[in-house]
């Protein structure tokens, strides 16, 4: 059976989501999880865009050995050289070149005629081919390009050695039938050994539908992101495409090489590290995706699950919230349960998770799979240096008193303490932290949600801050929501210091 190649661009196009920005450590953490999900290609970044991007591609290339690692470049020599340098230690490197081909881009963005576009595309693929074999070419805004010219460009770059042709619906303008027809036209007119890839944006909400239509018409690589994050309305969502192909296998007749039981974990991780929440009704990974509210539905599911469920939540790794472990459970039981949930950790990480597990078990009698996933996720988060760490806080609040907070924070061996009043307990807390770290972040977003069930649920707080013009995000989880608020804020501030130090290094030319 044919197999579809999953090209994940969460770390590149996904990171282009407004408000999202990932440090290279976070990108590596996501890349490791994408490798567990078993994606075929990871697009790790656009190295010419920034030093951070180049570092991330370098790091992912060095550490991740399973999937192909791809880096994006415009059709320019400096872009290509920078991308190739970043890919140096990749075992299976790929260069992804792009150049706009549509009339509107030719005329207004590039001021170039058709023959110049063909010449540049040819020259740059030929140039890159001297250094790398695996080249993918994207005629940007392909779906608004004249189809005969699109074919001409594709043939030219194939001639020069491009192996994958990606046909982006850059502005999310396509509709499924038309896009399918375009892919069929290209498939029929290009050599069989050339892989046709699709890359759809979601401006009209059709990214997944368009991708599936393309697959039905001969595309064999699909470019997508976790949770569908990306420029503007986002990219086609990996989990939705994957589960369409799995659940409707007889219709699509195509194999998916992913370990779909890693989908939920991947979604959670991407959401926490980017600070972009998943809407509750999002297909596959939304909180409500497998919840049944109406009495008739609940009754049906109890009698026979498949009456209202077309896939089992286990297929995408959503844990069933059964009581699994308690205060007296041992390390071995914890390890086994984590493995069942698809989390494999080394002894060091296990010790840390176990320590947190014991602390949580003192506060919360019943620890379920969701709790465990939250603990595991926190422990496998990238370590951010320098680390400000919450040591202690004390809040005074109530209807007849002005809220105040005292906070103690550790940085290495040093302890800092300060206090502040505020409009509310969280405001007082954040003001006290600001005094300690000597910053005035703008709180762009503050979100709180219960991540596990029951009154003693763990609360998750996600904050997005703008610090000195830099966007950062942080997450904190605790059974105490004020503590979760403090941790998320401090994590975001730590991220700011990492970004700042990367910028400084670049300035010094290192
Ligand atoms: O949307 C787009 O056209 C892109 C290309 C760079 C592939 O992201
Ligand atoms: Zn794109």
Short mmCIF file of C-alpha atoms and ligand atoms in Angstrom, two decimals:
data_model
loop_
_atom_site.label_atom_id
_atom_site.label_comp_id
_atom_site.label_asym_id
_atom_site.label_seq_id
_atom_site.Cartn_x
_atom_site.Cartn_y
_atom_site.Cartn_z
CA UNK A 1 0.00 0.00 0.00
CA UNK A 2 1.13 3.60 -0.66
CA UNK A 3 2.48 5.47 2.31
CA UNK A 4 2.06 9.16 2.99
CA UNK A 5 5.09 11.17 4.09
CA UNK A 6 4.32 13.41 7.06
CA UNK A 7 6.35 16.62 6.86
CA UNK A 8 5.88 18.51 10.09
CA UNK A 9 6.48 22.24 9.95
CA UNK A 10 5.40 23.15 13.50
CA UNK A 11 8.88 24.45 14.25
CA UNK A 12 8.97 26.65 11.15
CA UNK A 13 5.55 27.66 9.75
CA UNK A 14 3.92 26.86 13.11
CA UNK A 15 6.31 29.14 14.89
CA UNK A 16 5.26 31.89 12.48
CA UNK A 17 1.95 32.02 14.39
CA UNK A 18 1.34 35.45 15.83
CA UNK A 19 2.53 35.44 19.43
CA UNK A 20 4.36 32.11 19.22
CA UNK A 21 8.06 32.06 19.72
CA UNK A 22 10.14 29.14 20.79
CA UNK A 23 13.65 29.00 22.19
CA UNK A 24 15.98 26.44 20.63
CA UNK A 25 15.66 24.31 23.79
CA UNK A 26 11.86 24.23 23.37
CA UNK A 27 12.27 23.42 19.69
CA UNK A 28 14.49 20.49 20.55
CA UNK A 29 11.95 19.22 23.09
CA UNK A 30 9.20 19.39 20.46
CA UNK A 31 11.47 17.77 17.85
CA UNK A 32 12.12 14.84 20.21
CA UNK A 33 8.39 14.40 20.64
CA UNK A 34 7.82 14.64 16.86
CA UNK A 35 10.37 11.86 16.48
CA UNK A 36 8.37 9.76 18.97
CA UNK A 37 5.28 10.51 16.92
CA UNK A 38 7.33 9.14 14.03
CA UNK A 39 6.92 11.96 11.56
CA UNK A 40 9.03 11.49 8.43
CA UNK A 41 10.37 15.01 8.06
CA UNK A 42 10.85 17.80 10.61
CA UNK A 43 11.18 21.30 9.21
CA UNK A 44 13.31 22.75 11.98
CA UNK A 45 13.44 26.38 10.90
CA UNK A 46 14.36 29.10 8.46
CA UNK A 47 18.03 29.68 9.34
CA UNK A 48 18.51 33.01 7.53
CA UNK A 49 15.59 34.51 9.48
CA UNK A 50 17.48 34.79 12.78
CA UNK A 51 20.36 33.42 14.76
CA UNK A 52 17.81 31.68 17.02
CA UNK A 53 16.40 29.86 14.01
CA UNK A 54 19.82 28.84 12.77
CA UNK A 55 20.76 27.57 16.25
CA UNK A 56 17.56 25.59 16.51
CA UNK A 57 18.15 23.89 13.15
CA UNK A 58 21.72 23.13 14.22
CA UNK A 59 20.59 21.66 17.54
CA UNK A 60 17.78 19.58 16.06
CA UNK A 61 20.13 18.33 13.31
CA UNK A 62 22.65 17.23 15.91
CA UNK A 63 20.25 15.53 18.31
CA UNK A 64 17.46 14.02 16.22
CA UNK A 65 18.46 11.05 14.15
CA UNK A 66 15.27 9.34 12.95
CA UNK A 67 13.40 11.80 10.70
CA UNK A 68 14.78 13.83 7.82
CA UNK A 69 15.65 17.35 9.04
CA UNK A 70 14.70 20.12 6.68
CA UNK A 71 15.69 23.80 6.63
CA UNK A 72 13.95 26.49 4.62
CA UNK A 73 15.74 28.93 2.31
CA UNK A 74 14.77 31.50 -0.27
CA UNK A 75 16.32 31.15 -3.72
CA UNK A 76 19.36 33.15 -2.68
CA UNK A 77 22.95 32.06 -2.24
CA UNK A 78 23.34 33.41 1.31
CA UNK A 79 20.09 31.74 2.42
CA UNK A 80 21.22 28.43 0.95
CA UNK A 81 24.67 28.60 2.49
CA UNK A 82 23.26 29.51 5.91
CA UNK A 83 20.70 26.70 5.75
CA UNK A 84 23.32 24.17 4.67
CA UNK A 85 25.65 25.19 7.50
CA UNK A 86 22.83 24.72 10.02
CA UNK A 87 22.12 21.27 8.61
CA UNK A 88 25.77 20.15 8.75
CA UNK A 89 25.34 17.52 11.45
CA UNK A 90 21.99 16.18 10.24
CA UNK A 91 22.09 12.51 9.28
CA UNK A 92 19.37 12.99 6.68
CA UNK A 93 19.37 16.69 5.70
CA UNK A 94 16.94 18.32 3.31
CA UNK A 95 17.04 21.79 1.80
CA UNK A 96 13.63 23.34 1.19
CA UNK A 97 13.84 26.13 -1.39
CA UNK A 98 10.97 28.44 -2.20
CA UNK A 99 10.25 31.16 -4.73
CA UNK A 100 6.93 32.84 -5.46
CA UNK A 101 5.42 32.11 -8.86
CA UNK A 102 1.94 33.69 -8.93
CA UNK A 103 1.31 36.77 -11.04
CA UNK A 104 0.46 38.89 -8.01
CA UNK A 105 3.72 37.95 -6.27
CA UNK A 106 5.78 38.28 -9.46
CA UNK A 107 4.42 41.73 -10.12
CA UNK A 108 4.13 43.33 -6.70
CA UNK A 109 6.56 41.46 -4.46
CA UNK A 110 9.40 40.39 -6.71
CA UNK A 111 9.05 42.65 -9.76
CA UNK A 112 10.17 39.77 -11.92
CA UNK A 113 8.95 38.33 -15.18
CA UNK A 114 8.16 34.66 -15.70
CA UNK A 115 11.46 33.87 -17.44
CA UNK A 116 13.44 35.43 -14.58
CA UNK A 117 11.57 33.29 -12.06
CA UNK A 118 12.44 30.17 -14.03
CA UNK A 119 16.06 31.22 -14.36
CA UNK A 120 16.47 31.96 -10.63
CA UNK A 121 14.74 28.73 -9.62
CA UNK A 122 16.97 26.72 -11.96
CA UNK A 123 20.17 28.50 -10.92
CA UNK A 124 19.54 28.08 -7.22
CA UNK A 125 18.54 24.42 -7.37
CA UNK A 126 21.62 23.74 -9.53
CA UNK A 127 23.82 25.64 -7.07
CA UNK A 128 22.40 23.82 -4.02
CA UNK A 129 22.59 20.44 -5.72
CA UNK A 130 26.39 20.65 -5.60
CA UNK A 131 26.18 20.39 -1.80
CA UNK A 132 23.04 18.43 -0.99
CA UNK A 133 21.06 15.72 -2.71
CA UNK A 134 17.67 15.99 -1.02
CA UNK A 135 16.12 19.19 -2.36
CA UNK A 136 12.48 20.19 -2.05
CA UNK A 137 11.16 23.10 -4.08
CA UNK A 138 8.05 25.18 -3.32
CA UNK A 139 6.57 27.55 -5.89
CA UNK A 140 5.08 29.90 -3.30
CA UNK A 141 1.44 30.91 -3.87
CA UNK A 142 1.18 27.98 -6.29
CA UNK A 143 -2.61 27.89 -6.16
CA UNK A 144 -2.84 31.42 -7.61
CA UNK A 145 -0.26 30.66 -10.28
CA UNK A 146 -1.24 29.98 -13.92
CA UNK A 147 -1.19 26.17 -14.08
CA UNK A 148 0.85 25.95 -17.31
CA UNK A 149 3.51 28.24 -15.80
CA UNK A 150 3.42 26.28 -12.56
CA UNK A 151 4.14 23.11 -14.50
CA UNK A 152 6.96 24.84 -16.37
CA UNK A 153 8.60 25.89 -13.08
CA UNK A 154 8.17 22.41 -11.65
CA UNK A 155 9.73 20.78 -14.72
CA UNK A 156 12.66 23.22 -14.62
CA UNK A 157 13.56 22.48 -10.99
CA UNK A 158 13.09 18.74 -11.48
CA UNK A 159 15.52 19.05 -14.36
CA UNK A 160 18.06 20.55 -11.97
CA UNK A 161 17.62 17.81 -9.38
CA UNK A 162 14.73 18.75 -7.03
CA UNK A 163 13.18 15.56 -5.70
CA UNK A 164 10.07 16.83 -3.94
CA UNK A 165 7.72 19.43 -5.35
CA UNK A 166 5.61 21.13 -2.76
CA UNK A 167 2.52 22.94 -4.02
CA UNK A 168 1.62 25.49 -1.36
CA UNK A 169 -1.77 27.06 -0.98
CA UNK A 170 0.06 29.93 0.66
CA UNK A 171 -2.95 32.15 1.26
CA UNK A 172 -5.57 29.46 1.90
CA UNK A 173 -7.47 30.31 -1.28
CA UNK A 174 -7.99 26.86 -2.77
CA UNK A 175 -11.10 24.72 -2.60
CA UNK A 176 -10.82 20.93 -2.37
CA UNK A 177 -12.05 19.93 -5.83
CA UNK A 178 -10.02 22.56 -7.65
CA UNK A 179 -6.89 21.84 -5.61
CA UNK A 180 -7.30 18.10 -6.22
CA UNK A 181 -7.56 18.77 -9.95
CA UNK A 182 -4.37 20.84 -9.87
CA UNK A 183 -2.50 18.08 -8.05
CA UNK A 184 -3.80 15.47 -10.52
CA UNK A 185 -2.66 17.67 -13.44
CA UNK A 186 0.85 17.94 -11.96
CA UNK A 187 0.95 14.25 -11.05
CA UNK A 188 0.05 13.31 -14.64
CA UNK A 189 2.69 15.60 -16.12
CA UNK A 190 5.69 15.10 -13.85
CA UNK A 191 8.03 12.12 -13.61
CA UNK A 192 6.70 9.34 -11.38
CA UNK A 193 9.71 9.33 -9.05
CA UNK A 194 9.07 12.95 -8.05
CA UNK A 195 7.11 13.28 -4.82
CA UNK A 196 4.30 15.79 -4.93
CA UNK A 197 3.78 17.48 -1.61
CA UNK A 198 0.97 19.70 -0.36
CA UNK A 199 1.06 22.58 2.08
CA UNK A 200 -2.25 24.25 2.90
CA UNK A 201 -3.14 27.28 4.94
CA UNK A 202 -6.46 27.59 6.68
CA UNK A 203 -7.76 31.06 5.80
CA UNK A 204 -11.10 29.67 4.62
CA UNK A 205 -11.06 26.76 7.06
CA UNK A 206 -10.27 24.30 4.26
CA UNK A 207 -6.63 23.40 4.91
CA UNK A 208 -7.32 19.81 5.98
CA UNK A 209 -9.99 19.24 3.33
CA UNK A 210 -7.66 20.57 0.63
CA UNK A 211 -4.78 18.39 1.86
CA UNK A 212 -6.97 15.29 1.81
CA UNK A 213 -8.26 16.08 -1.66
CA UNK A 214 -4.66 16.42 -2.83
CA UNK A 215 -3.75 13.07 -1.30
CA UNK A 216 -6.69 11.47 -3.07
CA UNK A 217 -5.28 12.92 -6.29
CA UNK A 218 -1.72 11.69 -6.00
CA UNK A 219 0.12 13.84 -3.44
CA UNK A 220 2.36 11.65 -1.30
CA UNK A 221 3.79 14.18 1.14
CA UNK A 222 1.66 16.37 3.35
CA UNK A 223 2.98 19.41 5.20
CA UNK A 224 1.20 20.23 8.40
CA UNK A 225 1.56 21.42 11.98
CA UNK A 226 0.53 20.18 15.39
CA UNK A 227 -2.75 21.77 16.48
CA UNK A 228 -2.85 23.47 13.07
CA UNK A 229 -0.83 26.44 14.30
CA UNK A 230 0.79 28.71 11.73
CA UNK A 231 0.66 32.02 9.89
CA UNK A 232 -2.70 33.83 10.21
CA UNK A 233 -5.44 31.18 10.46
CA UNK A 234 -2.80 28.47 10.62
CA UNK A 235 -1.70 25.44 8.62
CA UNK A 236 -3.39 22.11 8.02
CA UNK A 237 -3.46 20.21 11.30
CA UNK A 238 -1.37 17.05 11.43
CA UNK A 239 -3.65 15.24 13.83
CA UNK A 240 -6.75 15.87 11.73
CA UNK A 241 -5.13 14.70 8.50
CA UNK A 242 -3.63 11.66 10.21
CA UNK A 243 -6.87 10.54 11.83
CA UNK A 244 -8.85 11.07 8.62
CA UNK A 245 -6.43 8.73 6.87
CA UNK A 246 -6.57 6.19 9.71
CA UNK A 247 -10.31 6.25 10.44
CA UNK A 248 -11.25 6.34 6.74
CA UNK A 249 -8.48 4.01 5.63
CA UNK A 250 -10.73 2.12 3.23
CA UNK A 251 -11.58 5.35 1.45
CA UNK A 252 -8.05 6.76 1.18
CA UNK A 253 -6.25 3.44 0.91
CA UNK A 254 -3.00 4.88 2.14
CA UNK A 255 -0.69 3.98 4.99
CA UNK A 256 0.24 6.34 7.81
CA UNK A 257 3.60 5.69 9.46
CA UNK A 258 2.80 7.74 12.57
CA UNK A 259 2.45 6.42 16.09
CA UNK A 260 -0.94 8.08 16.53
CA UNK A 261 -0.96 7.26 20.25
CA UNK A 262 1.57 10.11 20.63
CA UNK A 263 -0.77 12.71 19.15
CA UNK A 264 -2.32 13.94 22.39
CA UNK A 265 1.02 14.35 24.17
CA UNK A 266 2.46 16.19 21.21
CA UNK A 267 -0.52 18.52 21.08
CA UNK A 268 -0.23 19.31 24.81
CA UNK A 269 3.49 19.91 24.57
CA UNK A 270 3.19 22.26 21.59
CA UNK A 271 0.40 24.16 23.28
CA UNK A 272 2.37 24.67 26.47
CA UNK A 273 5.62 25.63 24.84
CA UNK A 274 4.09 28.04 22.32
CA UNK A 275 1.49 29.39 24.73
CA UNK A 276 -1.21 28.85 22.07
CA UNK A 277 -4.25 27.14 23.56
CA UNK A 278 -6.23 24.43 21.81
CA UNK A 279 -9.88 25.36 21.32
CA UNK A 280 -12.13 22.98 23.32
CA UNK A 281 -14.08 21.82 20.26
CA UNK A 282 -10.97 21.23 18.14
CA UNK A 283 -11.20 17.89 16.33
CA UNK A 284 -9.05 15.06 17.76
CA UNK A 285 -7.23 16.99 20.52
CA UNK A 286 -9.76 19.50 21.90
CA UNK A 287 -10.96 18.94 25.46
CA UNK A 288 -14.45 18.18 24.18
CA UNK A 289 -13.44 15.99 21.25
CA UNK A 290 -14.44 12.80 23.06
CA UNK A 291 -16.96 14.17 25.54
CA UNK A 292 -20.62 13.28 25.24
CA UNK A 293 -23.05 15.74 26.72
CA UNK A 294 -26.54 14.86 25.49
CA UNK A 295 -28.32 12.18 27.50
CA UNK A 296 -29.19 10.19 24.38
CA UNK A 297 -25.55 10.17 23.33
CA UNK A 298 -24.32 9.16 26.78
CA UNK A 299 -26.83 6.37 26.88
CA UNK A 300 -25.72 5.17 23.45
CA UNK A 301 -22.02 5.26 24.35
CA UNK A 302 -22.63 3.31 27.55
CA UNK A 303 -24.53 0.65 25.59
CA UNK A 304 -22.10 0.48 22.71
CA UNK A 305 -19.28 2.94 22.38
CA UNK A 306 -19.32 3.04 18.60
CA UNK A 307 -22.85 4.42 18.46
CA UNK A 308 -21.41 7.90 18.86
CA UNK A 309 -17.65 7.41 18.64
CA UNK A 310 -15.84 6.87 15.36
CA UNK A 311 -12.46 6.35 17.04
CA UNK A 312 -11.32 5.36 20.49
CA UNK A 313 -9.60 8.16 22.45
CA UNK A 314 -6.80 5.68 23.13
CA UNK A 315 -5.92 5.75 19.42
CA UNK A 316 -4.64 9.29 19.83
CA UNK A 317 -3.21 8.73 23.29
CA UNK A 318 -5.91 10.42 25.35
CA UNK A 319 -5.66 8.71 28.71
CA UNK A 320 -8.77 7.38 30.33
CA UNK A 321 -9.10 9.12 33.65
CA UNK A 322 -9.08 5.99 35.72
CA UNK A 323 -7.59 6.03 39.20
CA UNK A 324 -4.17 4.54 38.77
CA UNK A 325 -1.77 5.44 41.50
CA UNK A 326 -1.78 6.80 45.03
CA UNK A 327 0.45 7.88 47.84
CA UNK A 328 1.75 4.38 48.49
CA UNK A 329 2.59 3.53 44.91
CA UNK A 330 6.24 2.92 44.21
CA UNK A 331 8.70 4.07 41.61
CA UNK A 332 8.34 0.92 39.56
CA UNK A 333 4.56 1.24 39.33
CA UNK A 334 4.99 4.85 38.26
CA UNK A 335 7.48 3.87 35.56
CA UNK A 336 5.19 1.15 34.21
CA UNK A 337 2.19 3.47 34.14
CA UNK A 338 4.17 6.16 32.35
CA UNK A 339 5.28 3.63 29.77
CA UNK A 340 1.68 2.60 29.19
CA UNK A 341 0.94 6.25 28.54
CA UNK A 342 3.71 6.35 25.94
CA UNK A 343 6.13 8.30 28.12
CA UNK A 344 9.59 6.78 28.28
CA UNK A 345 11.93 8.53 30.67
CA UNK A 346 15.47 7.85 31.81
CA UNK A 347 16.26 7.10 35.47
CA UNK A 348 17.15 10.70 36.17
CA UNK A 349 13.86 12.08 34.82
CA UNK A 350 11.97 9.27 36.55
CA UNK A 351 13.47 10.29 39.90
CA UNK A 352 12.34 13.87 39.37
CA UNK A 353 8.85 12.82 38.31
CA UNK A 354 8.66 10.45 41.27
CA UNK A 355 9.62 13.24 43.66
CA UNK A 356 6.87 15.47 42.22
CA UNK A 357 4.45 12.56 42.22
CA UNK A 358 4.97 12.06 45.97
CA UNK A 359 4.43 15.76 46.64
CA UNK A 360 1.26 15.72 44.57
CA UNK A 361 0.04 12.56 46.29
CA UNK A 362 0.24 14.41 49.60
CA UNK A 363 -2.09 17.10 48.26
CA UNK A 364 -4.32 14.96 46.07
CA UNK A 365 -5.51 11.51 47.02
CA UNK A 366 -6.28 10.19 43.58
CA UNK A 367 -3.68 10.55 40.89
CA UNK A 368 -4.92 9.71 37.43
CA UNK A 369 -3.32 9.43 34.02
CA UNK A 370 -3.84 13.08 33.20
CA UNK A 371 -2.05 14.08 36.40
CA UNK A 372 0.85 11.85 35.45
CA UNK A 373 1.08 13.30 31.97
CA UNK A 374 1.19 16.80 33.44
CA UNK A 375 4.02 15.81 35.80
CA UNK A 376 5.94 14.10 33.03
CA UNK A 377 5.54 17.06 30.74
CA UNK A 378 6.89 19.45 33.36
CA UNK A 379 9.93 17.29 33.97
CA UNK A 380 10.72 16.85 30.30
CA UNK A 381 10.44 20.58 29.59
CA UNK A 382 13.67 22.16 28.40
CA UNK A 383 15.83 23.50 31.19
CA UNK A 384 16.09 27.22 30.87
CA UNK A 385 19.19 28.98 32.22
CA UNK A 386 19.58 31.26 34.08
CA UNK A 387 16.80 29.95 36.24
CA UNK A 388 14.78 32.07 38.59
CA UNK A 389 12.94 29.62 40.79
CA UNK A 390 10.05 30.23 43.09
CA UNK A 391 11.00 29.45 46.68
CA UNK A 392 8.10 30.80 48.66
CA UNK A 393 5.14 33.13 48.45
CA UNK A 394 2.59 34.48 50.85
CA UNK A 395 -0.64 36.17 49.84
CA UNK A 396 -3.07 38.24 51.85
CA UNK A 397 -6.38 38.82 50.11
CA UNK A 398 -10.04 39.21 50.92
CA UNK A 399 -13.08 41.40 50.45
CA UNK A 400 -12.04 43.94 53.06
CA UNK A 401 -8.31 44.14 52.51
CA UNK A 402 -6.00 45.37 49.77
CA UNK A 403 -4.32 42.27 48.27
CA UNK A 404 -0.61 41.95 48.99
CA UNK A 405 2.06 39.41 48.10
CA UNK A 406 5.46 38.51 49.46
CA UNK A 407 7.65 36.48 47.12
CA UNK A 408 11.00 34.77 47.55
CA UNK A 409 12.89 33.68 44.46
CA UNK A 410 16.16 31.80 44.03
CA UNK A 411 18.67 32.40 41.28
CA UNK A 412 21.57 30.01 41.64
CA UNK A 413 22.85 30.48 45.21
CA UNK A 414 21.21 33.84 45.68
CA UNK A 415 17.86 34.47 47.30
CA UNK A 416 15.74 37.53 46.60
CA UNK A 417 12.63 38.62 48.43
CA UNK A 418 10.21 41.46 47.86
CA UNK A 419 6.59 42.40 48.44
CA UNK A 420 3.90 44.43 46.73
CA UNK A 421 0.29 45.46 46.87
CA UNK A 422 -1.93 44.86 43.84
CA UNK A 423 -5.44 45.04 42.40
CA UNK A 424 -5.84 41.34 43.14
CA UNK A 425 -3.68 38.53 44.55
CA UNK A 426 -2.17 37.64 41.16
CA UNK A 427 -1.49 41.27 40.35
CA UNK A 428 0.25 41.73 43.72
CA UNK A 429 2.27 38.57 43.10
CA UNK A 430 3.38 39.67 39.64
CA UNK A 431 4.30 43.14 40.88
CA UNK A 432 6.48 41.61 43.60
CA UNK A 433 8.21 39.38 41.02
CA UNK A 434 8.74 42.39 38.73
CA UNK A 435 10.50 44.20 41.57
CA UNK A 436 12.84 41.26 42.09
CA UNK A 437 13.74 40.68 38.44
CA UNK A 438 13.80 44.43 37.74
CA UNK A 439 11.59 44.21 34.67
CA UNK A 440 8.21 45.64 33.69
CA UNK A 441 6.63 42.95 31.51
CA UNK A 442 3.31 43.64 29.81
CA UNK A 443 0.89 40.83 30.54
CA UNK A 444 -0.53 40.07 27.09
CA UNK A 445 -2.53 37.04 28.14
CA UNK A 446 -3.37 35.13 31.30
CA UNK A 447 -5.28 31.89 31.04
CA UNK A 448 -6.27 29.44 33.70
CA UNK A 449 -7.77 25.99 33.30
CA UNK A 450 -8.22 22.80 35.25
CA UNK A 451 -6.12 20.08 33.66
CA UNK A 452 -7.35 17.17 35.68
CA UNK A 453 -10.76 16.42 37.10
CA UNK A 454 -12.29 16.96 40.54
CA UNK A 455 -12.20 19.75 43.11
CA UNK A 456 -8.55 19.02 43.81
CA UNK A 457 -7.71 19.26 40.09
CA UNK A 458 -4.35 20.59 39.05
CA UNK A 459 -4.74 24.13 37.72
CA UNK A 460 -2.77 25.18 34.69
CA UNK A 461 -1.88 28.82 34.15
CA UNK A 462 -0.47 30.03 30.88
CA UNK A 463 0.83 33.55 30.48
CA UNK A 464 2.12 35.48 27.48
CA UNK A 465 4.29 38.47 28.25
CA UNK A 466 5.92 41.17 26.23
CA UNK A 467 9.23 42.05 27.89
CA UNK A 468 11.24 44.84 26.25
CA UNK A 469 9.46 44.10 22.98
CA UNK A 470 10.19 40.34 23.19
CA UNK A 471 7.24 37.89 23.21
CA UNK A 472 7.58 35.09 25.73
CA UNK A 473 5.25 32.51 27.20
CA UNK A 474 5.23 30.42 30.33
CA UNK A 475 3.21 27.71 31.93
CA UNK A 476 2.75 26.63 35.52
CA UNK A 477 0.82 23.75 36.98
CA UNK A 478 -0.14 23.24 40.59
CA UNK A 479 -3.10 22.30 42.73
CA UNK A 480 -2.78 25.89 44.00
CA UNK A 481 -3.69 28.32 41.22
CA UNK A 482 -1.76 31.21 42.78
CA UNK A 483 1.36 29.04 42.82
CA UNK A 484 0.67 28.02 39.18
CA UNK A 485 0.34 31.74 38.36
CA UNK A 486 3.71 32.50 39.93
CA UNK A 487 5.48 29.57 38.23
CA UNK A 488 4.10 30.44 34.78
CA UNK A 489 5.18 34.07 35.17
CA UNK A 490 8.68 33.14 36.33
CA UNK A 491 9.02 30.60 33.50
CA UNK A 492 8.13 33.30 30.97
CA UNK A 493 10.68 35.64 32.52
CA UNK A 494 13.32 32.89 32.35
CA UNK A 495 12.51 32.50 28.66
CA UNK A 496 13.05 36.22 28.20
CA UNK A 497 16.54 35.99 29.70
CA UNK A 498 17.42 33.08 27.41
CA UNK A 499 16.29 35.03 24.36
CA UNK A 500 18.13 38.09 25.51
CA UNK A 501 21.37 36.18 25.97
CA UNK A 502 21.04 34.63 22.49
CA UNK A 503 20.59 38.11 21.03
CA UNK A 504 23.63 39.42 22.89
CA UNK A 505 25.76 36.55 21.58
CA UNK A 506 24.65 37.28 18.05
CA UNK A 507 25.50 40.93 18.50
CA UNK A 508 28.99 39.93 19.58
CA UNK A 509 29.15 37.81 16.44
CA UNK A 510 29.48 34.45 18.18
O1 LIG B 1 2.89 28.89 2.79
C1 LIG B 1 3.91 28.83 2.08
O2 LIG B 1 3.89 29.10 0.88
C2 LIG B 1 5.14 28.43 2.72
C3 LIG B 1 6.27 28.10 1.82
C4 LIG B 1 7.56 28.63 2.32
C5 LIG B 1 6.32 26.62 1.62
O3 LIG B 1 5.20 28.29 3.92
ZN1 LIG B 2 3.15 28.07 4.77
#
